[in-house]
Tab-separated table of C-alpha atoms and ligand atoms in Angstrom:
chain	number	residue	atom	x	y	z
P	1	THR	CA	-106.650	-126.678	-82.109
P	2	GLN	CA	-104.541	-124.541	-84.229
P	3	ALA	CA	-101.104	-125.344	-85.602
P	4	PRO	CA	-98.274	-124.089	-83.416
P	5	VAL	CA	-96.677	-120.674	-84.204
P	6	ASN	CA	-92.923	-120.717	-84.256
P	7	VAL	CA	-91.472	-117.998	-81.960
P	8	THR	CA	-87.710	-117.434	-81.963
P	9	VAL	CA	-86.140	-115.620	-79.089
P	10	THR	CA	-82.418	-114.493	-79.191
P	11	GLY	CA	-80.476	-113.877	-76.085
P	12	ALA	CA	-82.796	-116.431	-74.472
P	13	ALA	CA	-80.430	-117.005	-71.500
P	14	GLY	CA	-80.313	-113.360	-70.619
P	15	GLN	CA	-82.404	-111.617	-67.982
P	16	ILE	CA	-85.040	-110.301	-70.429
P	17	GLY	CA	-85.238	-113.758	-71.883
P	18	TYR	CA	-85.856	-115.305	-68.494
P	19	ALA	CA	-88.861	-112.926	-67.879
P	20	LEU	CA	-90.187	-113.243	-71.483
P	21	LEU	CA	-90.163	-116.988	-72.217
P	22	PHE	CA	-92.650	-117.966	-69.500
P	23	ARG	CA	-95.143	-115.325	-70.609
P	24	ILE	CA	-94.861	-116.510	-74.223
P	25	ALA	CA	-95.347	-120.102	-73.071
P	26	SER	CA	-98.373	-119.207	-71.066
P	27	GLY	CA	-100.143	-117.744	-74.091
P	28	GLN	CA	-99.784	-114.016	-73.247
P	29	LEU	CA	-97.964	-113.273	-76.524
P	30	LEU	CA	-100.300	-114.718	-79.108
P	31	GLY	CA	-103.495	-115.701	-77.236
P	32	GLN	CA	-104.958	-118.385	-75.084
P	33	ASP	CA	-105.998	-120.543	-78.049
P	34	GLN	CA	-102.608	-120.380	-79.893
P	35	PRO	CA	-99.905	-123.156	-79.321
P	36	VAL	CA	-96.356	-121.924	-79.623
P	37	ARG	CA	-93.180	-123.676	-80.438
P	38	LEU	CA	-90.073	-121.904	-78.960
P	39	ARG	CA	-86.819	-121.707	-80.741
P	40	LEU	CA	-84.048	-120.234	-78.465
P	41	LEU	CA	-80.885	-118.703	-79.926
P	42	GLU	CA	-77.780	-118.137	-77.775
P	43	ILE	CA	-74.065	-117.946	-78.202
P	44	PRO	CA	-72.407	-121.294	-77.525
P	45	GLN	CA	-71.214	-120.266	-74.023
P	46	ALA	CA	-74.757	-119.489	-72.938
P	47	VAL	CA	-76.384	-122.554	-74.505
P	48	LYS	CA	-76.170	-124.456	-71.177
P	49	ALA	CA	-77.925	-121.671	-69.264
P	50	ALA	CA	-80.664	-121.594	-71.952
P	51	GLU	CA	-81.113	-125.315	-71.522
P	52	GLY	CA	-81.598	-124.617	-67.828
P	53	THR	CA	-84.336	-122.081	-68.574
P	54	ALA	CA	-85.819	-124.764	-70.936
P	55	LEU	CA	-85.894	-127.271	-68.023
P	56	GLU	CA	-87.901	-124.738	-65.913
P	57	LEU	CA	-90.291	-124.052	-68.901
P	58	GLU	CA	-90.938	-127.779	-69.076
P	59	ASP	CA	-91.738	-127.649	-65.300
P	60	GLY	CA	-94.349	-125.020	-66.037
P	61	ALA	CA	-96.378	-127.704	-67.836
P	62	PHE	CA	-97.732	-125.092	-70.148
P	63	PRO	CA	-100.633	-126.468	-72.139
P	64	LEU	CA	-99.804	-124.273	-75.126
P	65	LEU	CA	-96.126	-124.970	-75.246
P	66	ALA	CA	-95.593	-127.370	-78.175
P	67	GLY	CA	-91.865	-127.723	-77.935
P	68	ILE	CA	-88.515	-126.046	-77.280
P	69	ASP	CA	-85.328	-126.096	-79.500
P	70	ILE	CA	-82.055	-124.554	-78.303
P	71	VAL	CA	-79.563	-123.562	-81.073
P	72	ASP	CA	-76.389	-121.536	-81.435
P	73	ASP	CA	-76.808	-121.103	-85.132
P	74	ALA	CA	-78.880	-118.253	-86.657
P	75	LYS	CA	-79.971	-120.181	-89.756
P	76	GLN	CA	-81.459	-122.982	-87.604
P	77	ALA	CA	-82.974	-120.455	-85.157
P	78	PHE	CA	-84.982	-118.600	-87.858
P	79	ASP	CA	-85.847	-121.428	-90.129
P	80	GLY	CA	-89.666	-121.321	-90.419
P	81	THR	CA	-89.987	-118.611	-87.737
P	82	ASN	CA	-93.239	-116.613	-87.560
P	83	VAL	CA	-92.320	-114.281	-84.695
P	84	ALA	CA	-88.683	-113.304	-84.136
P	85	LEU	CA	-87.879	-111.506	-80.887
P	86	LEU	CA	-84.196	-110.274	-81.249
P	87	VAL	CA	-83.236	-109.628	-77.633
P	88	GLY	CA	-79.592	-110.680	-77.605
P	89	ALA	CA	-77.144	-107.794	-78.334
P	90	ARG	CA	-73.647	-106.523	-77.462
P	91	PRO	CA	-73.890	-104.137	-74.593
P	92	ARG	CA	-71.798	-100.987	-74.460
P	93	THR	CA	-68.800	-101.595	-72.159
P	94	LYS	CA	-66.460	-99.155	-70.545
P	95	GLY	CA	-64.375	-97.177	-73.030
P	96	MET	CA	-66.402	-98.381	-76.026
P	97	GLU	CA	-66.927	-95.695	-78.683
P	98	ARG	CA	-70.253	-95.657	-80.568
P	99	GLY	CA	-68.555	-96.902	-83.719
P	100	ASP	CA	-67.243	-100.007	-81.900
P	101	LEU	CA	-70.658	-100.610	-80.409
P	102	LEU	CA	-72.367	-100.340	-83.865
P	103	GLU	CA	-69.764	-102.575	-85.395
P	104	ALA	CA	-70.049	-105.264	-82.683
P	105	ASN	CA	-73.872	-105.265	-83.113
P	106	GLY	CA	-73.518	-105.366	-86.892
P	107	GLY	CA	-71.691	-108.681	-86.290
P	108	ILE	CA	-74.897	-109.944	-84.647
P	109	PHE	CA	-77.722	-108.358	-86.621
P	110	LYS	CA	-76.324	-108.734	-90.157
P	111	PRO	CA	-76.027	-112.581	-89.940
P	112	GLN	CA	-79.511	-112.680	-88.201
P	113	GLY	CA	-81.035	-110.563	-90.965
P	114	GLU	CA	-79.510	-112.973	-93.551
P	115	ALA	CA	-80.885	-116.015	-91.722
P	116	ILE	CA	-84.352	-114.465	-91.405
P	117	ASN	CA	-84.152	-113.710	-95.159
P	118	ALA	CA	-83.119	-117.276	-95.962
P	119	GLY	CA	-85.611	-119.227	-93.905
P	120	ALA	CA	-88.258	-117.342	-92.031
P	121	ALA	CA	-92.007	-117.884	-92.719
P	122	ASP	CA	-93.741	-115.663	-95.228
P	123	ASP	CA	-95.708	-113.971	-92.402
P	124	VAL	CA	-92.669	-113.326	-90.141
P	125	LYS	CA	-92.771	-110.413	-87.756
P	126	ILE	CA	-89.671	-109.135	-86.140
P	127	LEU	CA	-89.202	-107.143	-83.051
P	128	VAL	CA	-85.761	-105.879	-82.156
P	129	VAL	CA	-85.235	-105.318	-78.471
P	130	GLY	CA	-81.415	-105.412	-78.212
P	131	ASN	CA	-79.826	-102.008	-78.210
P	132	PRO	CA	-79.281	-99.690	-80.054
P	133	ALA	CA	-82.644	-101.275	-81.040
P	134	ASN	CA	-83.662	-98.935	-83.933
P	135	THR	CA	-80.323	-99.210	-85.709
P	136	ASN	CA	-79.931	-102.888	-85.032
P	137	ALA	CA	-83.389	-103.344	-86.723
P	138	LEU	CA	-82.114	-101.237	-89.690
P	139	ILE	CA	-79.033	-103.576	-90.023
P	140	ALA	CA	-80.998	-106.748	-89.920
P	141	GLN	CA	-83.529	-105.366	-92.361
P	142	ALA	CA	-80.783	-104.350	-94.806
P	143	HIS	CA	-79.798	-108.002	-94.997
P	144	ALA	CA	-83.236	-109.343	-95.567
P	145	PRO	CA	-84.167	-107.947	-98.952
P	146	ASP	CA	-86.839	-110.573	-99.603
P	147	VAL	CA	-88.814	-109.807	-96.361
P	148	PRO	CA	-91.138	-106.819	-96.581
P	149	ALA	CA	-89.277	-103.892	-94.923
P	150	GLU	CA	-92.214	-103.119	-92.596
P	151	ARG	CA	-91.871	-106.387	-90.828
P	152	PHE	CA	-88.797	-105.110	-89.064
P	153	THR	CA	-89.697	-103.078	-85.872
P	154	ALA	CA	-87.862	-101.822	-82.827
P	155	MET	CA	-89.161	-101.682	-79.360
P	156	THR	CA	-90.223	-98.340	-77.875
P	157	ARG	CA	-93.210	-99.803	-76.079
P	158	LEU	CA	-91.346	-99.852	-72.645
P	159	ASP	CA	-90.867	-96.024	-73.075
P	160	HIS	CA	-94.553	-95.717	-74.053
P	161	ASN	CA	-95.545	-97.651	-70.976
P	162	ARG	CA	-93.297	-95.666	-68.777
P	163	ALA	CA	-94.807	-92.463	-70.123
P	164	LEU	CA	-98.386	-93.731	-69.520
P	165	ALA	CA	-97.450	-94.628	-65.969
P	166	GLN	CA	-95.706	-91.275	-65.161
P	167	LEU	CA	-98.535	-89.245	-66.667
P	168	ALA	CA	-101.172	-91.282	-64.785
P	169	LYS	CA	-99.267	-90.661	-61.578
P	170	LYS	CA	-99.049	-86.936	-62.212
P	171	LEU	CA	-102.848	-86.638	-62.849
P	172	GLY	CA	-103.793	-89.106	-60.090
P	173	THR	CA	-105.748	-91.179	-62.451
P	174	PRO	CA	-105.593	-94.966	-63.411
P	175	VAL	CA	-103.427	-95.609	-66.614
P	176	SER	CA	-106.513	-96.963	-68.262
P	177	ASP	CA	-107.959	-93.358	-68.380
P	178	ILE	CA	-105.135	-92.314	-70.680
P	179	LYS	CA	-105.069	-92.864	-74.391
P	180	LYS	CA	-103.030	-91.823	-77.414
P	181	MET	CA	-99.656	-91.605	-75.818
P	182	THR	CA	-96.786	-91.320	-78.400
P	183	ILE	CA	-93.085	-91.944	-78.213
P	184	TRP	CA	-91.304	-90.259	-81.157
P	185	GLY	CA	-87.873	-91.040	-82.466
P	186	ASN	CA	-85.051	-93.183	-81.122
P	187	HIS	CA	-85.149	-95.594	-78.161
P	188	SER	CA	-82.410	-93.500	-76.440
P	189	ALA	CA	-82.230	-90.462	-74.218
P	190	THR	CA	-83.257	-88.272	-77.116
P	191	GLN	CA	-86.670	-89.932	-77.441
P	192	TYR	CA	-89.651	-87.659	-77.169
P	193	PRO	CA	-92.778	-88.728	-75.146
P	194	ASP	CA	-95.500	-86.614	-76.529
P	195	ILE	CA	-98.464	-85.615	-74.259
P	196	PHE	CA	-99.903	-82.978	-76.627
P	197	ASN	CA	-101.724	-85.627	-78.559
P	198	ALA	CA	-102.626	-87.723	-75.558
P	199	GLU	CA	-106.054	-87.793	-73.925
P	200	VAL	CA	-107.120	-88.255	-70.362
P	201	LYS	CA	-110.771	-89.286	-69.954
P	202	GLY	CA	-111.374	-88.087	-73.525
P	203	GLY	CA	-109.928	-84.550	-72.895
P	204	SER	CA	-106.473	-83.073	-73.571
P	205	ALA	CA	-103.818	-84.578	-71.418
P	206	ALA	CA	-101.515	-81.450	-71.952
P	207	GLU	CA	-104.324	-79.225	-70.718
P	208	ALA	CA	-104.935	-81.375	-67.714
P	209	VAL	CA	-101.302	-81.217	-66.839
P	210	ASN	CA	-100.870	-77.541	-67.749
P	211	ASP	CA	-97.338	-77.472	-66.313
P	212	GLN	CA	-94.627	-76.871	-68.852
P	213	ASN	CA	-91.895	-77.035	-66.138
P	214	TRP	CA	-93.056	-80.590	-65.059
P	215	LEU	CA	-93.169	-81.524	-68.761
P	216	GLU	CA	-89.709	-80.400	-69.711
P	217	ASN	CA	-87.803	-80.806	-66.427
P	218	GLU	CA	-89.439	-83.900	-64.989
P	219	PHE	CA	-91.605	-85.882	-67.284
P	220	ILE	CA	-89.479	-86.110	-70.419
P	221	PRO	CA	-86.147	-86.687	-68.660
P	222	ARG	CA	-87.765	-89.175	-66.323
P	223	VAL	CA	-89.239	-91.275	-69.014
P	224	ALA	CA	-86.107	-91.004	-71.234
P	225	LYS	CA	-83.671	-91.822	-68.400
P	226	ARG	CA	-85.911	-94.324	-66.575
P	227	GLY	CA	-83.562	-97.166	-67.613
P	228	ALA	CA	-80.674	-95.467	-65.658
P	229	GLU	CA	-83.055	-95.029	-62.639
P	230	ILE	CA	-83.912	-98.713	-62.641
P	231	ILE	CA	-80.191	-99.691	-62.837
P	232	GLU	CA	-79.383	-97.395	-59.902
P	233	ALA	CA	-82.181	-98.900	-57.807
P	234	ARG	CA	-82.101	-102.532	-58.781
P	235	GLY	CA	-78.358	-102.897	-59.598
P	236	ALA	CA	-79.374	-104.438	-62.841
P	237	SER	CA	-81.115	-103.160	-65.980
P	238	SER	CA	-84.908	-103.380	-66.578
P	239	ALA	CA	-85.894	-106.953	-67.394
P	240	ALA	CA	-89.474	-107.911	-66.435
P	241	SER	CA	-90.804	-104.486	-67.624
P	242	ALA	CA	-88.869	-104.811	-70.879
P	243	ALA	CA	-90.235	-108.410	-71.351
P	244	ASN	CA	-93.709	-107.053	-70.592
P	245	ALA	CA	-93.301	-104.408	-73.215
P	246	ALA	CA	-92.124	-106.841	-75.846
P	247	ILE	CA	-95.244	-109.003	-75.171
P	248	ASP	CA	-97.447	-105.844	-75.516
P	249	HIS	CA	-95.738	-104.875	-78.761
P	250	VAL	CA	-96.209	-108.259	-80.461
P	251	HIS	CA	-99.642	-108.935	-78.944
P	252	ASP	CA	-101.027	-105.710	-80.207
P	253	TRP	CA	-99.414	-106.045	-83.649
P	254	VAL	CA	-100.978	-109.448	-84.058
P	255	ASN	CA	-104.271	-108.848	-82.302
P	256	GLY	CA	-104.822	-105.207	-82.958
P	257	THR	CA	-104.886	-102.022	-80.862
P	258	PRO	CA	-108.125	-101.069	-79.105
P	259	GLU	CA	-110.638	-98.671	-80.802
P	260	GLY	CA	-109.819	-94.981	-80.078
P	261	ASP	CA	-106.232	-95.679	-78.902
P	262	TRP	CA	-102.845	-96.319	-80.391
P	263	VAL	CA	-99.394	-97.562	-79.300
P	264	SER	CA	-95.865	-96.592	-80.082
P	265	MET	CA	-93.598	-98.761	-82.298
P	266	GLY	CA	-90.316	-98.248	-83.943
P	267	VAL	CA	-91.096	-98.794	-87.644
P	268	PRO	CA	-89.537	-97.890	-90.994
P	269	SER	CA	-90.607	-94.341	-91.804
P	270	ASP	CA	-92.691	-93.764	-94.999
P	271	GLY	CA	-91.802	-90.006	-94.649
P	272	SER	CA	-94.593	-89.297	-92.334
P	273	TYR	CA	-94.049	-86.251	-90.030
P	274	GLY	CA	-90.930	-85.276	-91.814
P	275	VAL	CA	-88.996	-88.341	-90.641
P	276	PRO	CA	-86.731	-89.364	-93.595
P	277	GLU	CA	-87.988	-92.408	-95.344
P	278	GLY	CA	-86.451	-95.724	-94.326
P	279	LEU	CA	-85.268	-94.655	-90.802
P	280	ILE	CA	-86.619	-96.938	-88.128
P	281	SER	CA	-88.162	-94.398	-85.888
P	282	SER	CA	-90.909	-94.518	-83.261
P	283	PHE	CA	-94.383	-93.393	-84.281
P	284	PRO	CA	-97.940	-93.568	-83.076
P	285	VAL	CA	-99.514	-96.731	-84.843
P	286	VAL	CA	-102.705	-98.512	-84.974
P	287	CYS	CA	-102.766	-102.220	-85.638
P	288	ARG	CA	-105.504	-104.073	-87.501
P	289	GLY	CA	-105.504	-107.550	-89.050
P	290	GLY	CA	-101.849	-108.297	-88.299
P	291	ALA	CA	-100.643	-105.015	-89.800
P	292	TYR	CA	-99.815	-101.578	-88.447
P	293	GLU	CA	-100.347	-98.126	-89.906
P	294	ILE	CA	-98.738	-94.799	-88.766
P	295	VAL	CA	-101.384	-92.500	-87.424
P	296	GLN	CA	-101.694	-89.564	-89.699
P	297	GLY	CA	-102.708	-85.966	-89.358
P	298	LEU	CA	-101.599	-85.303	-85.766
P	299	GLU	CA	-100.818	-81.714	-84.917
P	300	ILE	CA	-97.169	-81.177	-84.083
P	301	ASN	CA	-96.551	-77.942	-82.206
P	302	ASP	CA	-93.128	-76.128	-82.249
P	303	PHE	CA	-91.989	-77.794	-78.976
P	304	SER	CA	-92.790	-81.158	-80.280
P	305	ARG	CA	-91.141	-80.411	-83.680
P	306	SER	CA	-87.843	-79.491	-82.160
P	307	ARG	CA	-87.811	-82.605	-79.895
P	308	ILE	CA	-88.752	-84.942	-82.735
P	309	ASP	CA	-86.149	-83.403	-85.043
P	310	ALA	CA	-83.416	-83.811	-82.425
P	311	SER	CA	-84.170	-87.433	-81.932
P	312	VAL	CA	-84.616	-88.119	-85.690
P	313	GLY	CA	-81.274	-86.348	-86.188
P	314	GLU	CA	-79.592	-88.936	-83.892
P	315	LEU	CA	-81.099	-91.777	-85.863
P	316	THR	CA	-79.851	-90.154	-88.966
P	317	GLU	CA	-76.305	-90.146	-87.553
P	318	GLU	CA	-76.552	-93.713	-86.436
P	319	ARG	CA	-77.657	-94.741	-89.907
P	320	ASP	CA	-74.843	-92.736	-91.527
P	321	ALA	CA	-72.370	-94.419	-89.139
P	322	VAL	CA	-73.471	-97.979	-89.895
P	323	ARG	CA	-73.506	-97.018	-93.609
P	324	LYS	CA	-69.811	-95.894	-93.316
P	325	LEU	CA	-69.039	-99.108	-91.585
P	326	GLY	CA	-70.591	-101.025	-94.513
P	327	LEU	CA	-73.175	-102.651	-92.229
P	328	ILE	CA	-76.180	-101.495	-94.405
Q	401	NAX	P1	-78.371	-109.910	-70.922
Q	401	NAX	O1	-76.988	-109.477	-70.981
Q	401	NAX	O2	-78.956	-110.401	-69.633
Q	401	NAX	O3	-78.726	-110.988	-71.969
Q	401	NAX	C1	-78.351	-110.907	-73.310
Q	401	NAX	C2	-78.234	-112.275	-73.798
Q	401	NAX	O4	-77.879	-112.224	-75.267
Q	401	NAX	C3	-76.958	-113.043	-73.282
Q	401	NAX	O5	-77.444	-114.298	-72.697
Q	401	NAX	C4	-76.001	-113.268	-74.368
Q	401	NAX	O6	-75.273	-114.476	-74.365
Q	401	NAX	C5	-76.993	-113.247	-75.613
Q	401	NAX	N1	-76.382	-112.944	-76.861
Q	401	NAX	C6	-75.318	-112.136	-77.135
Q	401	NAX	N2	-75.063	-112.099	-78.471
Q	401	NAX	C7	-75.856	-113.011	-79.024
Q	401	NAX	C8	-76.091	-113.581	-80.441
Q	401	NAX	N3	-75.307	-113.161	-81.338
Q	401	NAX	N4	-77.061	-114.415	-80.513
Q	401	NAX	C9	-77.829	-114.843	-79.599
Q	401	NAX	N5	-77.699	-114.385	-78.360
Q	401	NAX	C10	-76.745	-113.497	-77.983
Q	401	NAX	O7	-79.265	-108.673	-71.373
Q	401	NAX	P2	-80.742	-108.303	-71.133
Q	401	NAX	O8	-80.876	-107.548	-69.907
Q	401	NAX	O9	-81.581	-109.436	-71.334
Q	401	NAX	O10	-80.980	-107.151	-72.302
Q	401	NAX	C11	-80.985	-107.555	-73.665
Q	401	NAX	C12	-80.938	-106.343	-74.580
Q	401	NAX	O11	-82.140	-105.616	-74.368
Q	401	NAX	C13	-79.809	-105.363	-74.344
Q	401	NAX	O12	-79.262	-105.034	-75.596
Q	401	NAX	C14	-80.511	-104.267	-73.685
Q	401	NAX	O13	-79.765	-103.007	-73.953
Q	401	NAX	C15	-81.833	-104.224	-74.439
Q	401	NAX	N6	-82.946	-103.477	-73.845
Q	401	NAX	C16	-83.742	-102.748	-74.723
Q	401	NAX	C17	-84.818	-102.125	-74.180
Q	401	NAX	C18	-85.803	-101.469	-75.118
Q	401	NAX	O14	-86.702	-100.778	-74.635
Q	401	NAX	N7	-85.610	-101.508	-76.457
Q	401	NAX	C19	-85.180	-102.071	-72.746
Q	401	NAX	C20	-84.462	-103.100	-71.907
Q	401	NAX	C21	-83.042	-103.416	-72.372
Q	401	NAX	O15	-82.159	-102.558	-71.874
């Protein structure tokens, strides 16, 4: 059997952590022949709860689970890590301005970036889930100059999966019939789910829909505000679906995307599609051999252009704000 891969999960005692850890332990992140060693990072007050989750993981008797360490120190958490899932973040609370939120998260993602830089394995892959995910990823990346910049990614796969599901429902077809969905921009209400480049059973999804009103007034806002809809219904924010998306993101990054399809990932821009270089923005990507590439040459119509520009504009503002705060 293969040597275990070290997987670090921050915010392990939180609700996404609870849904995520069992799926990692069962082999759904890296494959059924790949043992994993879990490293759980929590704040001191939540270490005991993380230990409780670890007891339950033990009770899963997962054949692929080679060990669990629980720590409250970032340096220890990322020492030798191969896959880092940065889930723990500071949520926005009542009366909190954006600057306060960015600053509080800077206090988390700066030291975590430094710890990744100091000790992570050479092949480390990083997924930031904790919001504001794109900008938190940018902060961590800025403090890890020795790690290739493209290893820092942010999660927009939940938005991608939500868009697939909503489009499939509209067309009365299984999600498996839909390919080439794209989320552009920020993981926020400005994100742009693009069906103009999507396909249903090999044909144009936009032509199959042929309903601009639905696109603008139902589909896009529904996908972009789905998080609020879940909170309203469930009384708590998305957890299992977010964990599912994190599994999908890393699984596809490591194992590759299917031929004839792509996925959405928040990745550092290389200037493609007019997105300023260095911003961590969502793009259509294909993954091969453990690396991803931004899909090139897609047609961007005027409607898409203005939506992408608006979301990228927001990312630029967030970057400028964290720059002003000295966080990058
Ligand atoms: P919870 O509040 O249930 O859990 C967060 C956990 O992080 C807590 O246990 C807390 O103690 C821990 N934590 C806080 N600071 C930490 C630090 N410095 N080091 C280690 N752990 C720390 O939140 P949960 O529902 O699990 O959501 C986690 C994050 O995911 C939030 O920021 C949330 O906004 C974000 N989401 C991102 C999504 C995406 O698509 N990118 C979707 C789902 C989710 O909303």
